Amino acid sequence: VYRLHGRYHEMAPNVVPMDYTKDPDVKLPMQLIINMPELKENPFKERIVESFSEDGEGSLSFNDFVDMFSVLSEMAPRELKAIYAFKIYDFNTDNFICKSDLEQTLNKLTREELTAEEITLVCEKVIEEADMDGDGKLGFADFENMISKAPDFLRYGFKNKI
Amino acid sequence: LSFSREAQLFVEKFEGALGKGKGKKFYAYKVMMTKKWMKFQRDFENFKTACIPWEMKIKEIESHFGSSVASYFIFLRWMYGINMILFGLTFGLVMVPEALMGKPYGSLPRKTVPRAEEATAMNFATLWDFSGFAQYSVLFYGYYNNQRTIGWLKFRMPLSYFLVGVGTIGYSFMIVIRTMARNANEDGGGDDTSFNFSWKMFTSWDYLIGNPETADNKFASITTSFKEAIVEEQESRKEENIHLTRFLRVLANFLALCTLAGSGYLIFFVVRRSQKFALEGLENYGWWERNEVNMVMSLLGMFCPTLFDVISSLENYHPRIALRWQLGRIFALFLGNLYTFIIALMDEINLKASSLFAFIIFNRHLGKDEDFQQLEEEKIVKYNMTIWEASLYNGTIPENSTAPPIQVDPADVPRGPCWETMVGQEFVRLTVSDTMTTYITILIGDFLRAVFVRFFNYCWCWDLEYGFPSYSEFDISGNVLGLIFNQGMIWMGSFYAPCLPAINVFRLHTSMYLQCWAVMCCNVPQERVFKASRSNNFYMAMLLFILFLSTLPAVYTIVSIPPSFDCGPFSGKTRMFEVISETLEHDFPSWFGKVFGYASNPGLILPFILLMVLSIYYLNATSKSYKEANLELKKKLQSVRNRKLLI
């Protein structure tokens, strides 16, 4: 935790106090966090920061910061990771991953290299594969069911080293 | 909520310290060691991956061009490994002992450049042609002496030469079949394609990436992987008009057959012409006539595959299947070329041998007459040599007692024909010219074309990048087949020219670097990127076939044709494999020879062969039944899972 605090501090030394006993109310804006080396190349960096931020705007207090790294670390349990993964991929925060969320995810992953018809094809296939209750979008149960069978999820999905 | 999470993290971290007093330190120590061990394991995995040669290059190519192009480079790397081992065998067990312990250059007639050629022996042109100095060295068959043991180690040179020759072939068979078996195993393994697209979307990004270049590669590989999956999906959804497709496919096959026949006839025609030239003496003709056969074969090899490519666009197959048809057709083309080349070679051996002696009056025949003709030539040479020796004594006064042996410089002794070295030389020349052709094609066809398109696009009437020349795609089939046929050459020729594996190792090494650079720099990915079949078994099957074909000539010569009497480690014997019986006589105790004699009785060998055939059939049957049982179990598992979900 001390190391995390060190990193948090060095991002904005004049704002973050070294002493947390008085429980000050300090938040770091999204721009600073996105530029951290661990997150810089990540296509989902904005979504990651937004989903951990309490006020939904993207500014992280130190508590949120610690939360983020704890979930991303190796030791977090699988269910927790699945919950946060769902939040990250849910762009419009309606607790469902609908078709437009999928399209945005795909565009971020491929940096918009695919044509429009390829994108529609992939999104349709994903909904066809994973949607168990037939509502045309992925609820959390569908997502969890699909992720739990994936061999790569734990390995590549959410590991981080500090 | 956030407080409770923080508390959870704290407790997890200091769990060991909060435990019972006695075990506290030990527990903390254990936790630290576990962490260090995990880190060490990860580093070691990274190190192992970094040690695989060219792994990074191939991964980069895979992420930009797809797994099918990368499969070519993986195949190339695997070939390189095999050639290294072949090189180790020939170099260590054949070339080095002869160079270190055999008689040095100039001591024997077979090891010396003849007086007539001495003037030009060191010229670069002669050396490039692998005659002159290069011919009379450890690089070729003719240099080796037929002494049974050489040096203070009593190294049995002829035996070693024979065993290395047989051993390279045996090793190659073994490793090709082993790789095929391993690939077949992997193929039957995980076939889980449910949630294919979903997994690709949600789990393909590696959150550990911090380096922008790696991120670039990762983006490219994700895009390529999506494109591959999309192609698979589109193919499975395609609807076809069956009758039209069938008609077009028949038409395409007919056109391909016409092309093959045309190329065969062209080669036949050119070979006949070159024989006519040779009869009239090669000095009267320029460079083109002398190298006509080689050039025509290379040109055919360059243009016919493109023709096949155009024809295959009629057929409308899944890209992977289209690739296989393409490979098959080009394979047939190259086989035809090779066959006619071998016929030309057999004729040329006879030509060179007979041109040495002005008073040879026999016609050239193929096949059975060869033996007869060889013996005749040798008789003539021996007769010639006795006359020549007698002429040496002419000057001295013949005494009744035996005359002292006259010292003659080995360079002046007349030589017999040495067909093995000639064959070896032809193979080496072919390999070199093939390499040169490939490199020049890459440089001109890909690089210059890319430069032209890139720089002339501004001042040209139509858009060069999308229109006619545009950037070239990587030609998988041509390159794979080139590699396989090149390897066939090496297998055929390495018995006669121990230097061939060395040349090939060098060629593969440079080819890897050159092609990796050319692919990344001048080629664009294909429009429809498709996933290579999970195993490389198609390439392996072709390689096995070529291996079988290329060992046939070598085995035939070992068993049926008598070796040259004047050169090589088997000179003086009637058949090459007699070296084995000689070894059994001299080096092994007598009972061993008796046992071997009993074991090689046909009465024992035939039942043994029958037993092996039956066991192959049995193993095949059991493996089929296992595969079926496997599929059944998988289906059951899937249905159980689905049932659980619905509940």
mmCIF file of N, CA and C in Angstrom, chain B residues 397-435:
data_model
loop_
_atom_site.group_PDB
_atom_site.id
_atom_site.type_symbol
_atom_site.label_atom_id
_atom_site.label_comp_id
_atom_site.label_asym_id
_atom_site.label_seq_id
_atom_site.Cartn_x
_atom_site.Cartn_y
_atom_site.Cartn_z
ATOM 1 N N ILE B 397 67.122 -47.760 -69.157
ATOM 2 C CA ILE B 397 67.543 -49.074 -69.673
ATOM 3 C C ILE B 397 66.822 -50.153 -68.893
ATOM 4 N N PRO B 398 66.039 -50.970 -69.549
ATOM 5 C CA PRO B 398 65.319 -51.995 -68.788
ATOM 6 C C PRO B 398 66.301 -53.026 -68.257
ATOM 7 N N GLU B 399 66.204 -53.264 -66.962
ATOM 8 C CA GLU B 399 67.082 -54.260 -66.379
ATOM 9 C C GLU B 399 66.278 -55.525 -66.138
ATOM 10 N N ASN B 400 66.968 -56.576 -65.897
ATOM 11 C CA ASN B 400 66.256 -57.834 -65.669
ATOM 12 C C ASN B 400 65.534 -57.813 -64.337
ATOM 13 N N SER B 401 66.188 -57.243 -63.351
ATOM 14 C CA SER B 401 65.476 -57.141 -62.060
ATOM 15 C C SER B 401 64.432 -56.036 -62.163
ATOM 16 N N THR B 402 63.600 -55.993 -61.197
ATOM 17 C CA THR B 402 62.500 -55.011 -61.245
ATOM 18 C C THR B 402 63.070 -53.601 -61.222
ATOM 19 N N ALA B 403 62.588 -52.808 -62.114
ATOM 20 C CA ALA B 403 63.065 -51.431 -62.202
ATOM 21 C C ALA B 403 62.591 -50.650 -60.979
ATOM 22 N N PRO B 404 63.403 -49.673 -60.548
ATOM 23 C CA PRO B 404 62.943 -48.873 -59.409
ATOM 24 C C PRO B 404 61.714 -48.065 -59.819
ATOM 25 N N PRO B 405 60.796 -47.910 -58.923
ATOM 26 C CA PRO B 405 59.574 -47.159 -59.280
ATOM 27 C C PRO B 405 59.938 -45.722 -59.606
ATOM 28 N N ILE B 406 59.342 -45.261 -60.618
ATOM 29 C CA ILE B 406 59.640 -43.900 -61.082
ATOM 30 C C ILE B 406 58.697 -42.935 -60.367
ATOM 31 N N GLN B 407 59.262 -41.893 -59.867
ATOM 32 C CA GLN B 407 58.427 -40.887 -59.210
ATOM 33 C C GLN B 407 57.757 -40.026 -60.260
ATOM 34 N N VAL B 408 56.444 -40.044 -60.238
ATOM 35 C CA VAL B 408 55.712 -39.183 -61.176
ATOM 36 C C VAL B 408 54.883 -38.194 -60.366
ATOM 37 N N ASP B 409 54.894 -37.020 -60.800
ATOM 38 C CA ASP B 409 54.069 -36.017 -60.120
ATOM 39 C C ASP B 409 52.590 -36.373 -60.302
ATOM 40 N N PRO B 410 51.825 -36.398 -59.197
ATOM 41 C CA PRO B 410 50.424 -36.842 -59.324
ATOM 42 C C PRO B 410 49.624 -36.008 -60.305
ATOM 43 N N ALA B 411 50.057 -34.803 -60.551
ATOM 44 C CA ALA B 411 49.267 -33.975 -61.459
ATOM 45 C C ALA B 411 49.310 -34.490 -62.880
ATOM 46 N N ASP B 412 50.323 -35.301 -63.199
ATOM 47 C CA ASP B 412 50.463 -35.712 -64.588
ATOM 48 C C ASP B 412 49.767 -37.007 -64.895
ATOM 49 N N VAL B 413 49.354 -37.741 -63.854
ATOM 50 C CA VAL B 413 48.754 -39.051 -64.092
ATOM 51 C C VAL B 413 47.398 -38.875 -64.776
ATOM 52 N N PRO B 414 47.143 -39.657 -65.835
ATOM 53 C CA PRO B 414 45.818 -39.527 -66.468
ATOM 54 C C PRO B 414 44.731 -40.088 -65.554
ATOM 55 N N ARG B 415 43.588 -39.463 -65.603
ATOM 56 C CA ARG B 415 42.518 -39.815 -64.692
ATOM 57 C C ARG B 415 41.411 -40.583 -65.366
ATOM 58 N N GLY B 416 40.744 -41.415 -64.550
ATOM 59 C CA GLY B 416 39.541 -42.045 -65.055
ATOM 60 C C GLY B 416 38.355 -41.112 -64.840
ATOM 61 N N PRO B 417 37.231 -41.461 -65.429
ATOM 62 C CA PRO B 417 36.048 -40.623 -65.237
ATOM 63 C C PRO B 417 35.548 -40.752 -63.802
ATOM 64 N N CYS B 418 35.045 -39.674 -63.282
ATOM 65 C CA CYS B 418 34.583 -39.690 -61.896
ATOM 66 C C CYS B 418 33.163 -39.152 -61.863
ATOM 67 N N TRP B 419 32.212 -40.039 -62.163
ATOM 68 C CA TRP B 419 30.854 -39.532 -62.351
ATOM 69 C C TRP B 419 30.225 -39.023 -61.068
ATOM 70 N N GLU B 420 30.661 -39.572 -59.924
ATOM 71 C CA GLU B 420 30.043 -39.097 -58.683
ATOM 72 C C GLU B 420 30.333 -37.631 -58.427
ATOM 73 N N THR B 421 31.597 -37.260 -58.663
ATOM 74 C CA THR B 421 31.919 -35.853 -58.451
ATOM 75 C C THR B 421 31.156 -34.964 -59.415
ATOM 76 N N MET B 422 31.006 -35.446 -60.659
ATOM 77 C CA MET B 422 30.261 -34.642 -61.623
ATOM 78 C C MET B 422 28.831 -34.449 -61.180
ATOM 79 N N VAL B 423 28.222 -35.533 -60.704
ATOM 80 C CA VAL B 423 26.849 -35.416 -60.215
ATOM 81 C C VAL B 423 26.782 -34.427 -59.055
ATOM 82 N N GLY B 424 27.742 -34.562 -58.120
ATOM 83 C CA GLY B 424 27.771 -33.646 -56.991
ATOM 84 C C GLY B 424 27.886 -32.201 -57.438
ATOM 85 N N GLN B 425 28.776 -31.995 -58.425
ATOM 86 C CA GLN B 425 28.954 -30.629 -58.912
ATOM 87 C C GLN B 425 27.680 -30.078 -59.498
ATOM 88 N N GLU B 426 26.965 -30.916 -60.275
ATOM 89 C CA GLU B 426 25.724 -30.435 -60.872
ATOM 90 C C GLU B 426 24.738 -30.014 -59.801
ATOM 91 N N PHE B 427 24.642 -30.837 -58.738
ATOM 92 C CA PHE B 427 23.701 -30.476 -57.687
ATOM 93 C C PHE B 427 24.089 -29.181 -57.021
ATOM 94 N N VAL B 428 25.392 -29.031 -56.763
ATOM 95 C CA VAL B 428 25.815 -27.801 -56.103
ATOM 96 C C VAL B 428 25.527 -26.598 -56.991
ATOM 97 N N ARG B 429 25.824 -26.745 -58.283
ATOM 98 C CA ARG B 429 25.575 -25.619 -59.197
ATOM 99 C C ARG B 429 24.103 -25.284 -59.227
ATOM 100 N N LEU B 430 23.265 -26.340 -59.246
ATOM 101 C CA LEU B 430 21.825 -26.080 -59.288
ATOM 102 C C LEU B 430 21.364 -25.358 -58.040
ATOM 103 N N THR B 431 21.865 -25.802 -56.881
ATOM 104 C CA THR B 431 21.459 -25.137 -55.646
ATOM 105 C C THR B 431 21.859 -23.671 -55.664
ATOM 106 N N VAL B 432 23.105 -23.411 -56.072
ATOM 107 C CA VAL B 432 23.568 -22.030 -56.079
ATOM 108 C C VAL B 432 22.732 -21.177 -57.029
ATOM 109 N N SER B 433 22.483 -21.716 -58.233
ATOM 110 C CA SER B 433 21.727 -20.898 -59.187
ATOM 111 C C SER B 433 20.302 -20.696 -58.708
ATOM 112 N N ASP B 434 19.727 -21.706 -58.041
ATOM 113 C CA ASP B 434 18.384 -21.567 -57.496
ATOM 114 C C ASP B 434 18.342 -20.467 -56.448
ATOM 115 N N THR B 435 19.362 -20.463 -55.572
ATOM 116 C CA THR B 435 19.430 -19.421 -54.550
ATOM 117 C C THR B 435 19.509 -18.046 -55.170
#
